């Protein structure tokens, strides 16, 4: 089963997101849990959530891949910035439980000059504060492009974070095709090799979702500029290989390409046509 979708605005609530997903031809989607800049989250309306869950069940939606605000920095040098990240994640994880069993993806953070090792330790410490044995949500670390002082720019750094998290059965990884490409993993030239490396270092059992984006930049650029499918340096053929790779089949695939709704609907249709069942 191919689970594919794009970003949908959360401003009108869950039922509206479900309906919009159907309109786009999607059977999963991503949404920001609050304004990407990290403001207050919208109040949860349980009746609205119930209507959404009905849509999701009726149309056999895959797991949702919610995204934390991208400005959140779990490994900032300043304590108040880390506290803010902790409060946002704590609140988001409570909210996620209204739609049980889905994914919450976040950027591991930027160490801002403290060094990767310190960054990894701080992000793991924050996760140890917010994860609970009761939660049904799996928290995903996103593979990063390695721009600036980002941590999670290679599989080893993600492994290092996971190793420091006590409740790491609540953790997984979201592979962003643009980010790994920009980080230097040649998914276009050697997809099997990259997947093998991922399995060796992190373990494929941890891989829970794909962010599918082409890249405006060549391999190892460390830039993180997403491009429409087939219009960047990775290419449509690699996306087709990813969709149909036995190790990746069944994972929710989320488009984060620079598109409006019409563009997303087109890309979703394109990728469905490339999926070989
Ligand atoms: Fe992201
Ligand atoms: Fe991403
Ligand atoms: Zn990105």
mmCIF file with all atom_site columns, N, CA, C and O in Angstrom, residues 155-156 158-160 162-163 185 192-207 247:
data_model
loop_
_atom_site.group_PDB
_atom_site.id
_atom_site.type_symbol
_atom_site.label_atom_id
_atom_site.label_alt_id
_atom_site.label_comp_id
_atom_site.label_asym_id
_atom_site.label_entity_id
_atom_site.label_seq_id
_atom_site.pdbx_PDB_ins_code
_atom_site.Cartn_x
_atom_site.Cartn_y
_atom_site.Cartn_z
_atom_site.occupancy
_atom_site.B_iso_or_equiv
_atom_site.pdbx_formal_charge
_atom_site.auth_seq_id
_atom_site.auth_comp_id
_atom_site.auth_asym_id
_atom_site.auth_atom_id
_atom_site.pdbx_PDB_model_num
ATOM 1   N N  . UNK A 1 155 ? 23.997 9.531  9.746  1.00 0.00 ? 155 UNK A N  1
ATOM 2   C CA . UNK A 1 155 ? 23.285 8.469  10.452 1.00 0.00 ? 155 UNK A CA 1
ATOM 3   C C  . UNK A 1 155 ? 23.916 8.214  11.827 1.00 0.00 ? 155 UNK A C  1
ATOM 4   O O  . UNK A 1 155 ? 23.225 7.853  12.779 1.00 0.00 ? 155 UNK A O  1
ATOM 5   N N  . UNK A 1 156 ? 25.224 8.418  11.923 1.00 0.00 ? 156 UNK A N  1
ATOM 6   C CA . UNK A 1 156 ? 25.910 8.188  13.203 1.00 0.00 ? 156 UNK A CA 1
ATOM 7   C C  . UNK A 1 156 ? 25.376 9.132  14.289 1.00 0.00 ? 156 UNK A C  1
ATOM 8   O O  . UNK A 1 156 ? 25.212 8.722  15.442 1.00 0.00 ? 156 UNK A O  1
ATOM 9   N N  . UNK A 1 158 ? 22.406 10.501 14.458 1.00 0.00 ? 158 UNK A N  1
ATOM 10  C CA . UNK A 1 158 ? 21.050 10.092 14.851 1.00 0.00 ? 158 UNK A CA 1
ATOM 11  C C  . UNK A 1 158 ? 21.130 8.878  15.776 1.00 0.00 ? 158 UNK A C  1
ATOM 12  O O  . UNK A 1 158 ? 20.432 8.804  16.789 1.00 0.00 ? 158 UNK A O  1
ATOM 13  N N  . UNK A 1 159 ? 22.003 7.944  15.428 1.00 0.00 ? 159 UNK A N  1
ATOM 14  C CA . UNK A 1 159 ? 22.213 6.764  16.282 1.00 0.00 ? 159 UNK A CA 1
ATOM 15  C C  . UNK A 1 159 ? 22.654 7.184  17.691 1.00 0.00 ? 159 UNK A C  1
ATOM 16  O O  . UNK A 1 159 ? 22.184 6.661  18.693 1.00 0.00 ? 159 UNK A O  1
ATOM 17  N N  . UNK A 1 160 ? 23.539 8.175  17.746 1.00 0.00 ? 160 UNK A N  1
ATOM 18  C CA . UNK A 1 160 ? 24.060 8.630  19.032 1.00 0.00 ? 160 UNK A CA 1
ATOM 19  C C  . UNK A 1 160 ? 22.939 9.224  19.893 1.00 0.00 ? 160 UNK A C  1
ATOM 20  O O  . UNK A 1 160 ? 22.905 9.031  21.110 1.00 0.00 ? 160 UNK A O  1
ATOM 21  N N  . UNK A 1 162 ? 19.670 8.425  19.635 1.00 0.00 ? 162 UNK A N  1
ATOM 22  C CA . UNK A 1 162 ? 18.811 7.288  20.019 1.00 0.00 ? 162 UNK A CA 1
ATOM 23  C C  . UNK A 1 162 ? 19.422 6.507  21.179 1.00 0.00 ? 162 UNK A C  1
ATOM 24  O O  . UNK A 1 162 ? 18.722 6.092  22.103 1.00 0.00 ? 162 UNK A O  1
ATOM 25  N N  . UNK A 1 163 ? 20.727 6.320  21.139 1.00 0.00 ? 163 UNK A N  1
ATOM 26  C CA . UNK A 1 163 ? 21.408 5.548  22.189 1.00 0.00 ? 163 UNK A CA 1
ATOM 27  C C  . UNK A 1 163 ? 21.303 6.207  23.558 1.00 0.00 ? 163 UNK A C  1
ATOM 28  O O  . UNK A 1 163 ? 21.417 5.533  24.584 1.00 0.00 ? 163 UNK A O  1
ATOM 29  N N  . UNK A 1 185 ? 24.681 11.558 1.021  1.00 0.00 ? 185 UNK A N  1
ATOM 30  C CA . UNK A 1 185 ? 24.285 10.167 0.759  1.00 0.00 ? 185 UNK A CA 1
ATOM 31  C C  . UNK A 1 185 ? 23.719 10.085 -0.652 1.00 0.00 ? 185 UNK A C  1
ATOM 32  O O  . UNK A 1 185 ? 22.672 10.678 -0.945 1.00 0.00 ? 185 UNK A O  1
ATOM 33  N N  . UNK A 1 192 ? 20.579 1.411  -2.836 1.00 0.00 ? 192 UNK A N  1
ATOM 34  C CA . UNK A 1 192 ? 20.770 0.212  -2.014 1.00 0.00 ? 192 UNK A CA 1
ATOM 35  C C  . UNK A 1 192 ? 21.891 0.408  -1.005 1.00 0.00 ? 192 UNK A C  1
ATOM 36  O O  . UNK A 1 192 ? 21.775 -0.009 0.150  1.00 0.00 ? 192 UNK A O  1
ATOM 37  N N  . UNK A 1 193 ? 22.962 1.039  -1.453 1.00 0.00 ? 193 UNK A N  1
ATOM 38  C CA . UNK A 1 193 ? 24.098 1.286  -0.560 1.00 0.00 ? 193 UNK A CA 1
ATOM 39  C C  . UNK A 1 193 ? 23.700 2.188  0.601  1.00 0.00 ? 193 UNK A C  1
ATOM 40  O O  . UNK A 1 193 ? 24.067 1.937  1.753  1.00 0.00 ? 193 UNK A O  1
ATOM 41  N N  . UNK A 1 194 ? 22.945 3.246  0.313  1.00 0.00 ? 194 UNK A N  1
ATOM 42  C CA . UNK A 1 194 ? 22.519 4.179  1.375  1.00 0.00 ? 194 UNK A CA 1
ATOM 43  C C  . UNK A 1 194 ? 21.589 3.471  2.353  1.00 0.00 ? 194 UNK A C  1
ATOM 44  O O  . UNK A 1 194 ? 21.723 3.609  3.576  1.00 0.00 ? 194 UNK A O  1
ATOM 45  N N  . UNK A 1 195 ? 20.663 2.684  1.821  1.00 0.00 ? 195 UNK A N  1
ATOM 46  C CA . UNK A 1 195 ? 19.734 1.958  2.696  1.00 0.00 ? 195 UNK A CA 1
ATOM 47  C C  . UNK A 1 195 ? 20.495 0.948  3.550  1.00 0.00 ? 195 UNK A C  1
ATOM 48  O O  . UNK A 1 195 ? 20.214 0.786  4.745  1.00 0.00 ? 195 UNK A O  1
ATOM 49  N N  . UNK A 1 196 ? 21.490 0.306  2.945  1.00 0.00 ? 196 UNK A N  1
ATOM 50  C CA . UNK A 1 196 ? 22.327 -0.635 3.692  1.00 0.00 ? 196 UNK A CA 1
ATOM 51  C C  . UNK A 1 196 ? 23.075 0.060  4.825  1.00 0.00 ? 196 UNK A C  1
ATOM 52  O O  . UNK A 1 196 ? 23.155 -0.456 5.947  1.00 0.00 ? 196 UNK A O  1
ATOM 53  N N  . UNK A 1 197 ? 23.608 1.230  4.539  1.00 0.00 ? 197 UNK A N  1
ATOM 54  C CA . UNK A 1 197 ? 24.324 2.002  5.562  1.00 0.00 ? 197 UNK A CA 1
ATOM 55  C C  . UNK A 1 197 ? 23.372 2.415  6.685  1.00 0.00 ? 197 UNK A C  1
ATOM 56  O O  . UNK A 1 197 ? 23.708 2.333  7.872  1.00 0.00 ? 197 UNK A O  1
ATOM 57  N N  . UNK A 1 198 ? 22.173 2.851  6.294  1.00 0.00 ? 198 UNK A N  1
ATOM 58  C CA . UNK A 1 198 ? 21.173 3.217  7.292  1.00 0.00 ? 198 UNK A CA 1
ATOM 59  C C  . UNK A 1 198 ? 20.876 2.021  8.205  1.00 0.00 ? 198 UNK A C  1
ATOM 60  O O  . UNK A 1 198 ? 20.837 2.138  9.430  1.00 0.00 ? 198 UNK A O  1
ATOM 61  N N  . UNK A 1 199 ? 20.705 0.864  7.574  1.00 0.00 ? 199 UNK A N  1
ATOM 62  C CA . UNK A 1 199 ? 20.379 -0.338 8.341  1.00 0.00 ? 199 UNK A CA 1
ATOM 63  C C  . UNK A 1 199 ? 21.508 -0.699 9.299  1.00 0.00 ? 199 UNK A C  1
ATOM 64  O O  . UNK A 1 199 ? 21.266 -1.028 10.464 1.00 0.00 ? 199 UNK A O  1
ATOM 65  N N  . UNK A 1 200 ? 22.730 -0.597 8.815  1.00 0.00 ? 200 UNK A N  1
ATOM 66  C CA . UNK A 1 200 ? 23.900 -0.938 9.614  1.00 0.00 ? 200 UNK A CA 1
ATOM 67  C C  . UNK A 1 200 ? 24.022 -0.018 10.828 1.00 0.00 ? 200 UNK A C  1
ATOM 68  O O  . UNK A 1 200 ? 24.324 -0.463 11.929 1.00 0.00 ? 200 UNK A O  1
ATOM 69  N N  . UNK A 1 201 ? 23.821 1.276  10.612 1.00 0.00 ? 201 UNK A N  1
ATOM 70  C CA . UNK A 1 201 ? 24.105 2.248  11.667 1.00 0.00 ? 201 UNK A CA 1
ATOM 71  C C  . UNK A 1 201 ? 22.895 2.490  12.570 1.00 0.00 ? 201 UNK A C  1
ATOM 72  O O  . UNK A 1 201 ? 23.031 2.549  13.794 1.00 0.00 ? 201 UNK A O  1
ATOM 73  N N  . UNK A 1 202 ? 21.713 2.623  11.975 1.00 0.00 ? 202 UNK A N  1
ATOM 74  C CA . UNK A 1 202 ? 20.528 2.945  12.776 1.00 0.00 ? 202 UNK A CA 1
ATOM 75  C C  . UNK A 1 202 ? 19.619 1.734  12.928 1.00 0.00 ? 202 UNK A C  1
ATOM 76  O O  . UNK A 1 202 ? 19.060 1.490  13.996 1.00 0.00 ? 202 UNK A O  1
ATOM 77  N N  . UNK A 1 203 ? 19.466 0.977  11.848 1.00 0.00 ? 203 UNK A N  1
ATOM 78  C CA . UNK A 1 203 ? 18.528 -0.160 11.838 1.00 0.00 ? 203 UNK A CA 1
ATOM 79  C C  . UNK A 1 203 ? 17.262 0.232  11.100 1.00 0.00 ? 203 UNK A C  1
ATOM 80  O O  . UNK A 1 203 ? 16.626 1.228  11.450 1.00 0.00 ? 203 UNK A O  1
ATOM 81  N N  . UNK A 1 204 ? 16.899 -0.543 10.091 1.00 0.00 ? 204 UNK A N  1
ATOM 82  C CA . UNK A 1 204 ? 15.718 -0.191 9.282  1.00 0.00 ? 204 UNK A CA 1
ATOM 83  C C  . UNK A 1 204 ? 14.424 -0.237 10.094 1.00 0.00 ? 204 UNK A C  1
ATOM 84  O O  . UNK A 1 204 ? 13.441 0.402  9.732  1.00 0.00 ? 204 UNK A O  1
ATOM 85  N N  . UNK A 1 205 ? 14.437 -0.970 11.207 1.00 0.00 ? 205 UNK A N  1
ATOM 86  C CA . UNK A 1 205 ? 13.238 -1.001 12.061 1.00 0.00 ? 205 UNK A CA 1
ATOM 87  C C  . UNK A 1 205 ? 12.909 0.379  12.629 1.00 0.00 ? 205 UNK A C  1
ATOM 88  O O  . UNK A 1 205 ? 11.786 0.635  13.057 1.00 0.00 ? 205 UNK A O  1
ATOM 89  N N  . UNK A 1 206 ? 13.894 1.274  12.621 1.00 0.00 ? 206 UNK A N  1
ATOM 90  C CA . UNK A 1 206 ? 13.674 2.645  13.125 1.00 0.00 ? 206 UNK A CA 1
ATOM 91  C C  . UNK A 1 206 ? 13.115 3.576  12.071 1.00 0.00 ? 206 UNK A C  1
ATOM 92  O O  . UNK A 1 206 ? 12.688 4.684  12.376 1.00 0.00 ? 206 UNK A O  1
ATOM 93  N N  . UNK A 1 207 ? 13.183 3.169  10.821 1.00 0.00 ? 207 UNK A N  1
ATOM 94  C CA . UNK A 1 207 ? 12.765 4.062  9.736  1.00 0.00 ? 207 UNK A CA 1
ATOM 95  C C  . UNK A 1 207 ? 11.244 4.028  9.621  1.00 0.00 ? 207 UNK A C  1
ATOM 96  O O  . UNK A 1 207 ? 10.660 2.996  9.318  1.00 0.00 ? 207 UNK A O  1
ATOM 97  N N  . UNK A 1 247 ? 12.570 -2.375 1.137  1.00 0.00 ? 247 UNK A N  1
ATOM 98  C CA . UNK A 1 247 ? 12.843 -1.971 2.522  1.00 0.00 ? 247 UNK A CA 1
ATOM 99  C C  . UNK A 1 247 ? 12.041 -0.729 2.917  1.00 0.00 ? 247 UNK A C  1
ATOM 100 O O  . UNK A 1 247 ? 11.950 -0.390 4.098  1.00 0.00 ? 247 UNK A O  1
#
